[in-house]
Short mmCIF file of C-alpha atoms in Angstrom, two decimals:
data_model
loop_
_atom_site.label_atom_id
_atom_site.label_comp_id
_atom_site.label_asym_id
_atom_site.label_seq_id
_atom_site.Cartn_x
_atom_site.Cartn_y
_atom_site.Cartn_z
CA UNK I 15 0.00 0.00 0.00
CA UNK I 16 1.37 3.13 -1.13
CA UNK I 17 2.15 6.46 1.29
CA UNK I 18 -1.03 8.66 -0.10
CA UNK I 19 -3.13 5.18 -0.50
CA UNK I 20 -2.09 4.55 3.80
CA UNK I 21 -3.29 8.44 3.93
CA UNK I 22 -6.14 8.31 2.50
CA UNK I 23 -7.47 4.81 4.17
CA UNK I 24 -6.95 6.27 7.45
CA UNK I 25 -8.78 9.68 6.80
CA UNK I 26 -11.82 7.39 6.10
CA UNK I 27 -11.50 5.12 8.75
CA UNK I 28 -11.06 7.84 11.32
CA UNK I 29 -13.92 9.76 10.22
CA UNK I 30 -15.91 6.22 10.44
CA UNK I 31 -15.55 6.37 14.24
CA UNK I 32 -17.57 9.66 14.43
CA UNK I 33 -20.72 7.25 12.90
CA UNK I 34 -23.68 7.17 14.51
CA UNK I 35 -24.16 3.51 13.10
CA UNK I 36 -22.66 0.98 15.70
CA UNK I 37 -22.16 -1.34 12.88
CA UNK I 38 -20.14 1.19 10.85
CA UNK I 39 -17.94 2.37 13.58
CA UNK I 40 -16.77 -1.27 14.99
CA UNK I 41 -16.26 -2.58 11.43
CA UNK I 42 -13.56 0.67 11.24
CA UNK I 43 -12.51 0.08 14.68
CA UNK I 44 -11.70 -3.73 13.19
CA UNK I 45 -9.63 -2.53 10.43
CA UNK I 46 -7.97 -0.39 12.49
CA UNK I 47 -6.95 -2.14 14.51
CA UNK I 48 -5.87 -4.58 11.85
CA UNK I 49 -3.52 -2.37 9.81
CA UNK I 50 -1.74 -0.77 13.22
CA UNK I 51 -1.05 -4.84 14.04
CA UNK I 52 0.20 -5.61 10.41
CA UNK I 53 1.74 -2.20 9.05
CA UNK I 54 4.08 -0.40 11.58
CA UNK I 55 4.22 2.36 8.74
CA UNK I 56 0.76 2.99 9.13
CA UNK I 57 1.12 3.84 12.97
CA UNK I 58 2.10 7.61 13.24
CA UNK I 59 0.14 8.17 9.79
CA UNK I 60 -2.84 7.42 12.10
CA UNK I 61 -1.46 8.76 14.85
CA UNK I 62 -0.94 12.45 13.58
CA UNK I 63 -3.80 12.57 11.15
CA UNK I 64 -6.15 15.21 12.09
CA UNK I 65 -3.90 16.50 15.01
CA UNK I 66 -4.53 13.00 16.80
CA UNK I 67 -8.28 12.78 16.52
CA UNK I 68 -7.47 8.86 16.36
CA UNK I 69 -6.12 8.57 19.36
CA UNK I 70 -8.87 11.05 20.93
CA UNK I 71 -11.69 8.64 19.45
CA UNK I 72 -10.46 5.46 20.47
CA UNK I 73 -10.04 6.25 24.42
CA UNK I 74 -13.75 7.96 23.94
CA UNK I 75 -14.49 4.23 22.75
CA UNK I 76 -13.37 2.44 25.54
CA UNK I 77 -15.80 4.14 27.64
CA UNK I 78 -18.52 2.07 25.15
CA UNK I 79 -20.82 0.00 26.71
CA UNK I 80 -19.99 -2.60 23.36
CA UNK I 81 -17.59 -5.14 24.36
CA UNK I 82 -16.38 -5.47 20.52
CA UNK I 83 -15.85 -1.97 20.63
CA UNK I 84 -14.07 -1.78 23.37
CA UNK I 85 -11.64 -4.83 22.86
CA UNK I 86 -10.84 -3.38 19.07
CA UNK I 87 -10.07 0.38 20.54
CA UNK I 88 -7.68 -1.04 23.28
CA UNK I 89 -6.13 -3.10 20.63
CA UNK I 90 -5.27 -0.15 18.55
CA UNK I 91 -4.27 1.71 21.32
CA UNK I 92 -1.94 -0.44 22.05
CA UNK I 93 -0.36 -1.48 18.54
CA UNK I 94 0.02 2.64 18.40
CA UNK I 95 2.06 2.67 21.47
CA UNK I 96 4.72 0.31 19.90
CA UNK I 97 5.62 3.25 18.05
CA UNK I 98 3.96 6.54 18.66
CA UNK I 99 4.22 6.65 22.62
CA UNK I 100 4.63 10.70 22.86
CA UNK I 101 1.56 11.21 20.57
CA UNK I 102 -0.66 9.34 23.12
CA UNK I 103 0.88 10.41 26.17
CA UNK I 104 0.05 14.10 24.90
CA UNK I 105 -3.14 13.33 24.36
CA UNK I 106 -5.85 14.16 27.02
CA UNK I 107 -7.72 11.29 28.72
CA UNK I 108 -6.03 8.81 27.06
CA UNK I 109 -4.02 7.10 30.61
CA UNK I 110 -8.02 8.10 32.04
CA UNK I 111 -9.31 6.10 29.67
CA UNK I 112 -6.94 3.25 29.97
CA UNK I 113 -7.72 3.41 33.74
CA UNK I 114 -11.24 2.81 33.36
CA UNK I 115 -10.90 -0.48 31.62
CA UNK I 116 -8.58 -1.61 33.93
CA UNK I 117 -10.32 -0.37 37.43
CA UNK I 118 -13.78 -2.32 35.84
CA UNK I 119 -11.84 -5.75 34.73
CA UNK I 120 -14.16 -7.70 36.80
CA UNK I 121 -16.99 -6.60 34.31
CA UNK I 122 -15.20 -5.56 31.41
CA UNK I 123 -14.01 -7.78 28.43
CA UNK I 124 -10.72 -9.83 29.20
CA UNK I 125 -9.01 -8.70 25.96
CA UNK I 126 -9.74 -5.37 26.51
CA UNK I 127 -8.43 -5.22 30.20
CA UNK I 128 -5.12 -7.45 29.09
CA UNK I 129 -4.43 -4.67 25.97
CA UNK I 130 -5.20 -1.46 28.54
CA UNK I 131 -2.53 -3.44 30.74
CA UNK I 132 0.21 -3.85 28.18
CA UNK I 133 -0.16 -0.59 26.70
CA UNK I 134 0.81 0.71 30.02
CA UNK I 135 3.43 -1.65 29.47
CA UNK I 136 4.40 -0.33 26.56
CA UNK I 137 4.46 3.38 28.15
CA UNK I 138 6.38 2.58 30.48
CA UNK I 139 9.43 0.97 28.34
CA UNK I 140 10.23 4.97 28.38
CA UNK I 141 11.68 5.63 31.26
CA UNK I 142 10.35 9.62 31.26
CA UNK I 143 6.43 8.46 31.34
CA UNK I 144 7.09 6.02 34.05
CA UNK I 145 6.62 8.54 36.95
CA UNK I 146 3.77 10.25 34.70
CA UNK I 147 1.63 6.83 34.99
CA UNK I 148 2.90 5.85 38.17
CA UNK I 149 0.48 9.18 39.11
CA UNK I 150 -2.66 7.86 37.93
CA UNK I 151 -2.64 6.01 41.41
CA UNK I 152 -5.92 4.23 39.96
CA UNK I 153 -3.79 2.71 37.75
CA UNK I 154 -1.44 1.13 40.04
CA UNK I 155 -4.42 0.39 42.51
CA UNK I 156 -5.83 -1.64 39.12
CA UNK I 157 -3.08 -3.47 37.93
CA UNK I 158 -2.36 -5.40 41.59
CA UNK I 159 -5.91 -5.82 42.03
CA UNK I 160 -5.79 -7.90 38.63
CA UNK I 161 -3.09 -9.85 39.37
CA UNK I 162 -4.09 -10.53 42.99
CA UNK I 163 -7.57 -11.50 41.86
CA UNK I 164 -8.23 -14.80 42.05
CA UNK I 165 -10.38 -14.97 38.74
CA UNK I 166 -8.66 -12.86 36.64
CA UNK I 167 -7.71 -15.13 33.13
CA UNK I 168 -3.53 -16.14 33.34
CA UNK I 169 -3.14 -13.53 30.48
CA UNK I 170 -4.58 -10.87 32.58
CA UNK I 171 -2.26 -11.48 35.13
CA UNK I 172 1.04 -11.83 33.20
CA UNK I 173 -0.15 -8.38 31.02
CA UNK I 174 -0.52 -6.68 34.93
CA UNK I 175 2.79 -8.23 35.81
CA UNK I 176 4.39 -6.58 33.09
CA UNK I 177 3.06 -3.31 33.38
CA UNK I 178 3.42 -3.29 37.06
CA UNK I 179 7.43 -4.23 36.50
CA UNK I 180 8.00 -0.80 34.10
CA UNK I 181 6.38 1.15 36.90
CA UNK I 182 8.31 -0.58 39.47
CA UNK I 183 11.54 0.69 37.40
CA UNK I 184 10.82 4.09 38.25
CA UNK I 185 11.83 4.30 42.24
CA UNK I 186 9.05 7.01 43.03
CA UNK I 187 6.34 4.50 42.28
CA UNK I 188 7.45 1.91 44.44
CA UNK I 189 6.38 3.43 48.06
CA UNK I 190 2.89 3.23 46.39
CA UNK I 191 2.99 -0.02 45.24
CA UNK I 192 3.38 -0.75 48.35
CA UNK I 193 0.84 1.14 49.80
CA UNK I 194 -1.57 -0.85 47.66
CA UNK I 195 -0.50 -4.73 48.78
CA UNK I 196 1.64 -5.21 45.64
CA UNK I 197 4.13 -7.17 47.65
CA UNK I 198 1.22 -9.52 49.44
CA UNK I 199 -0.80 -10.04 46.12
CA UNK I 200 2.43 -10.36 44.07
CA UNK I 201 3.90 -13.51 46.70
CA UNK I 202 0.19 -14.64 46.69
CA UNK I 203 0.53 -15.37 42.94
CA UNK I 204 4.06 -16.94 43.62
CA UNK I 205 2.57 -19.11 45.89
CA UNK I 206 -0.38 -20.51 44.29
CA UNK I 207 0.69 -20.46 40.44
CA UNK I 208 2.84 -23.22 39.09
CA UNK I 209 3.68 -21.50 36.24
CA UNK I 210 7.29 -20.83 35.15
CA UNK I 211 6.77 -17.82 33.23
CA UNK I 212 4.05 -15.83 35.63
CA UNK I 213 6.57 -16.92 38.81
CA UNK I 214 9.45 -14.96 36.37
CA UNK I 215 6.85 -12.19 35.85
CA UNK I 216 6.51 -12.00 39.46
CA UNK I 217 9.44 -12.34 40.97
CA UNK I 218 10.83 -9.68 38.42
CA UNK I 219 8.28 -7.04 40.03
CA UNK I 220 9.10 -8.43 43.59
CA UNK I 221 12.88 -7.89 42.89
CA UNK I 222 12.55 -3.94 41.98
CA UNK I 223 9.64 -3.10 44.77
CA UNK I 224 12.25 -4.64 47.00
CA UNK I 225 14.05 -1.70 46.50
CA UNK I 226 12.20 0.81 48.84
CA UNK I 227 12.26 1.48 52.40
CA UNK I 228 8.51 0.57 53.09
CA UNK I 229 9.04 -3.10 51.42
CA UNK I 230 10.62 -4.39 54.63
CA UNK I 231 7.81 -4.60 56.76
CA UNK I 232 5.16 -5.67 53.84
CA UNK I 233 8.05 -8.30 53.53
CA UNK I 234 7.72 -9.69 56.80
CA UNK I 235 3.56 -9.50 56.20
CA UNK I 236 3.66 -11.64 53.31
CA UNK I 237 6.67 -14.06 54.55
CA UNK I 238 8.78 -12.55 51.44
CA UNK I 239 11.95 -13.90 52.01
CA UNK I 240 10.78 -17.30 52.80
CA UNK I 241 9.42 -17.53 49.88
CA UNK I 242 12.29 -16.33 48.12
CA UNK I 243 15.00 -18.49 49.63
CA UNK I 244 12.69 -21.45 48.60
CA UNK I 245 12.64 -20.60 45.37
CA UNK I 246 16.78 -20.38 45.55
CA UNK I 247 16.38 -24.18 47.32
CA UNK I 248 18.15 -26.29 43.89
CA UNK I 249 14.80 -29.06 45.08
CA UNK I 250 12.44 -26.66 44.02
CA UNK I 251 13.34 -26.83 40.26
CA UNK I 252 13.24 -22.58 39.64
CA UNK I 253 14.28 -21.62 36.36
CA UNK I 254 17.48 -19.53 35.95
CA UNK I 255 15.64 -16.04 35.88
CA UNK I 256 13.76 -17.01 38.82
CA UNK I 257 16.57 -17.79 40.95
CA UNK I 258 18.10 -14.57 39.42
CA UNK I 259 15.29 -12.62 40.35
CA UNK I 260 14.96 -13.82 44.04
CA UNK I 261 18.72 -13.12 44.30
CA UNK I 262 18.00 -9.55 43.15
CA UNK I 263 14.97 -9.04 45.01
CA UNK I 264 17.07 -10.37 48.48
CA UNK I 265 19.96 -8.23 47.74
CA UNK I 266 17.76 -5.09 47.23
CA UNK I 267 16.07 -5.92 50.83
CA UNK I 268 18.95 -6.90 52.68
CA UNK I 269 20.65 -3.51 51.40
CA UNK I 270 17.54 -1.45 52.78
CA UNK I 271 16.53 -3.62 56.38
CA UNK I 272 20.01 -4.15 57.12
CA UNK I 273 21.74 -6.83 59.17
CA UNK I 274 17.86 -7.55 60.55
CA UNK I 275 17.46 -8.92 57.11
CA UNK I 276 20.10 -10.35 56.53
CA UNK I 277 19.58 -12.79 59.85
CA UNK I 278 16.27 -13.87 58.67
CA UNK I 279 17.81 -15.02 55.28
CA UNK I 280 19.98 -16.99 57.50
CA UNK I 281 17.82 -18.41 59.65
CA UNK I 282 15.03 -18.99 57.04
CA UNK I 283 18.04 -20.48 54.93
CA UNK I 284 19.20 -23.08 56.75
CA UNK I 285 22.31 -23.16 54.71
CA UNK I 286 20.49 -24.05 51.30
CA UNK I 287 20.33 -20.35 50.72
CA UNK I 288 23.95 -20.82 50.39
CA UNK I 289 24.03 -23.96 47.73
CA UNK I 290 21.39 -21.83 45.44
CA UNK I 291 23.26 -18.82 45.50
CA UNK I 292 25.99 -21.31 44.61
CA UNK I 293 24.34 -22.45 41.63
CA UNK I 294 23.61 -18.66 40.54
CA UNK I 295 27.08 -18.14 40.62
CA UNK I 296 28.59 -20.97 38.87
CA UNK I 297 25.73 -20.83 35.82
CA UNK I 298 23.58 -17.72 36.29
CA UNK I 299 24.19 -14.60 34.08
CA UNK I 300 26.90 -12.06 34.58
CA UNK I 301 24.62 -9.69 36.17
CA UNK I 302 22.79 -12.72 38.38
CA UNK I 303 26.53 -14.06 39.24
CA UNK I 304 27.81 -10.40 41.22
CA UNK I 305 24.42 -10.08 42.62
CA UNK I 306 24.64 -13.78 44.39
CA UNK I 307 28.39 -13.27 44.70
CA UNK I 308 27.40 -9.72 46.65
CA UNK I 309 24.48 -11.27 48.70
CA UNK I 310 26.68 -14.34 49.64
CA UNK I 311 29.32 -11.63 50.77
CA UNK I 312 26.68 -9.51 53.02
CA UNK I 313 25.26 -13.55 54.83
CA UNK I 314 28.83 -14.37 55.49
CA UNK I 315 30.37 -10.98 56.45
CA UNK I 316 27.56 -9.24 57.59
CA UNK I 317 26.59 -5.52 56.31
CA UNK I 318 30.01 -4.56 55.96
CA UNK I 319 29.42 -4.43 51.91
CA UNK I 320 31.32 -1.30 50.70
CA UNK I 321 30.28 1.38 48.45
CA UNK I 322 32.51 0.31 45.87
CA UNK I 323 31.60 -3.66 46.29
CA UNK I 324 27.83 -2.69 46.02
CA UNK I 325 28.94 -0.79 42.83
CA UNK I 326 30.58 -3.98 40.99
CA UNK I 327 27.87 -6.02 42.41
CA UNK I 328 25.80 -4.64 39.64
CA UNK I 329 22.97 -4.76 42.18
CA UNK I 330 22.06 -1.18 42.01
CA UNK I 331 17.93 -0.51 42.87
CA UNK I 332 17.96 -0.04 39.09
CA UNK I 333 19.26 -2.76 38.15
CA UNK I 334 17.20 -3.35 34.56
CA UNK I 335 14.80 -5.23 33.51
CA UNK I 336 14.64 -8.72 34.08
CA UNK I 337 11.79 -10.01 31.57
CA UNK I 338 11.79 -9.07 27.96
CA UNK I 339 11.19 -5.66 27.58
CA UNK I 340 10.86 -5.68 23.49
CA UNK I 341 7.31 -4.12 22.31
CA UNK I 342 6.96 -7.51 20.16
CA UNK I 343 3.75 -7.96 20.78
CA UNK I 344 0.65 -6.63 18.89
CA UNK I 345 -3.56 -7.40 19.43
#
């Protein structure tokens, strides 16, 4: 399809959505939603036409009480973030918007709710919007309230997993993660789900909310490090991320609670804390191997880690992502 052909396709498709014919606006809603999957060219064509009246429209539509309306307008939404983040962060209502699927996904359509939830994802993979969303505290209330509930579909909960984790990079929204029983719902999920890839998910988040002052006594609420050293424990079968991630989310504790925490890893260890930190540092990654190599030097020396040991430990509060942060997918 040709530059002025893209042009003119979304000129009539945008001006579709302003239809007072249900039928005629969902059937543009589909095709939009379509081309912004299959055509990453198209994206900002749609994006800037009309001074973003696209962009305005579709968060309008997922106040519609039509579920196929709604799940098409989220999709687009969030195929257009892959590639046009500022023009939807500048746009008014749009995070509002977002927020209202995601505050009713008890009620609302489960695609709809999982594409509000990585588009917030997808927002948050830059780092400058990251406080920005972090400040729609409905959104943050939303997201753990979808992963800690019990009925929410697995996708649901690995798309809230994922946007919570590019919040939790930004250190300012941690405190109110917090606040909101991220850390309780989060370990909940740990608990109950047998799932390799939502435990990485989880633990991921777990590992960067760590990283605040107010995570020490939630911690102790939700028997945190237990659960942690378990999953270190080479009987429990964790995969190499997840051990990585406990590691991470351990050091980030221990470096906030102090020696405190660092005796309860020790006690709650029983010395197999030591042979899975072991394993981390014999086959994790470089990053995973100074982290264990900096927590086993904290259990065994106490907190007498030094500024320029926590520096090569790579174990910084922002230490990076530890799932796939790539904007590969598309609804």
């Amino acid at each position: 399809m040709e530059l002025e052909v893209k042009r003119r396709t979304t000129k009539s498709l945008i001006s579709k959505l302003s239809s007072v014919s249900d039928q005629t606006r969902i059937a543009a809603l589909c095709e939009l939603r379509l081309l912004t999957k299959n055509d990453p060219e198209i994206r900002p064509i749609i994006a800037e036409e009309d001074e973003g009246a696209a962009i305005s429209l579709l968060a309008e539509t997922l106040y519609s009480p039509t579920p196929l309306a709604q799940e098409n307008a989220a999709a687009t939404l969030l195929n257009l973030s892959i590639s046009c983040k500022k023009s939807i962060m500048s746009t008014r209502g749009v995070l509002d918007s977002l927020s209202y699927i995601l505050s009713n996904h008890r009620t609302h359509p489960p695609a709809a709710v999982q594409s509000a939830a990585a588009a917030i994802y997808s927002l948050s993979v830059e780092e400058n919007y990251r406080s920005v969303i972090g400040g729609k505290r409905d959104v943050v209330y939303s997201l753990i309230d979808i992963v800690g509930f019990r009925e929410s579909p697995s996708r649901s909960i690995k798309d809230g997993l994922k946007a919570l984790f590019g919040l939790s990079l930004c250190p300012l929204n941690r405190p109110l993660m917090v606040e909101f029983g991220a850390i309780e719902s989060i370990f909940r999920v740990v608990v109950r789900d047998g799932r390799i890839g939502v435990i990485e998910d989880a633990t991921a988040v777990i590992a960067q909310v760590a990283g605040c002052v107010e995570s020490v006594e939630a911690f102790r609420k939700a028997a945190g490090v237990r659960v942690l050293v378990d999953l270190l424990n080479p009987e429990t079968g964790s995969s190499s991320r997840i051990k990585e991630n406990a590691v991470s989310g351990l050091l980030n504790l221990v470096k906030i609670g102090g020696e405190e925490v660092g005796e309860e890893i020790r006690e709650v260890g029983l010395g197999l804390v030591f042979d899975g930190l072991g394993e981390v540092v014999d086959s994790g990654s470089d990053k995973g191997k100074k982290r264990a190599q900096a927590l086993l030097k904290i259990l065994e020396d106490g907190m007498s880690l030094s500024h320029k040991d926590a520096n090569d430990s790579g174990s910084d509060l922002y230490s990076g992502p530890l799932v796939d942060t790539s904007n590969s997918f598309s609804y």
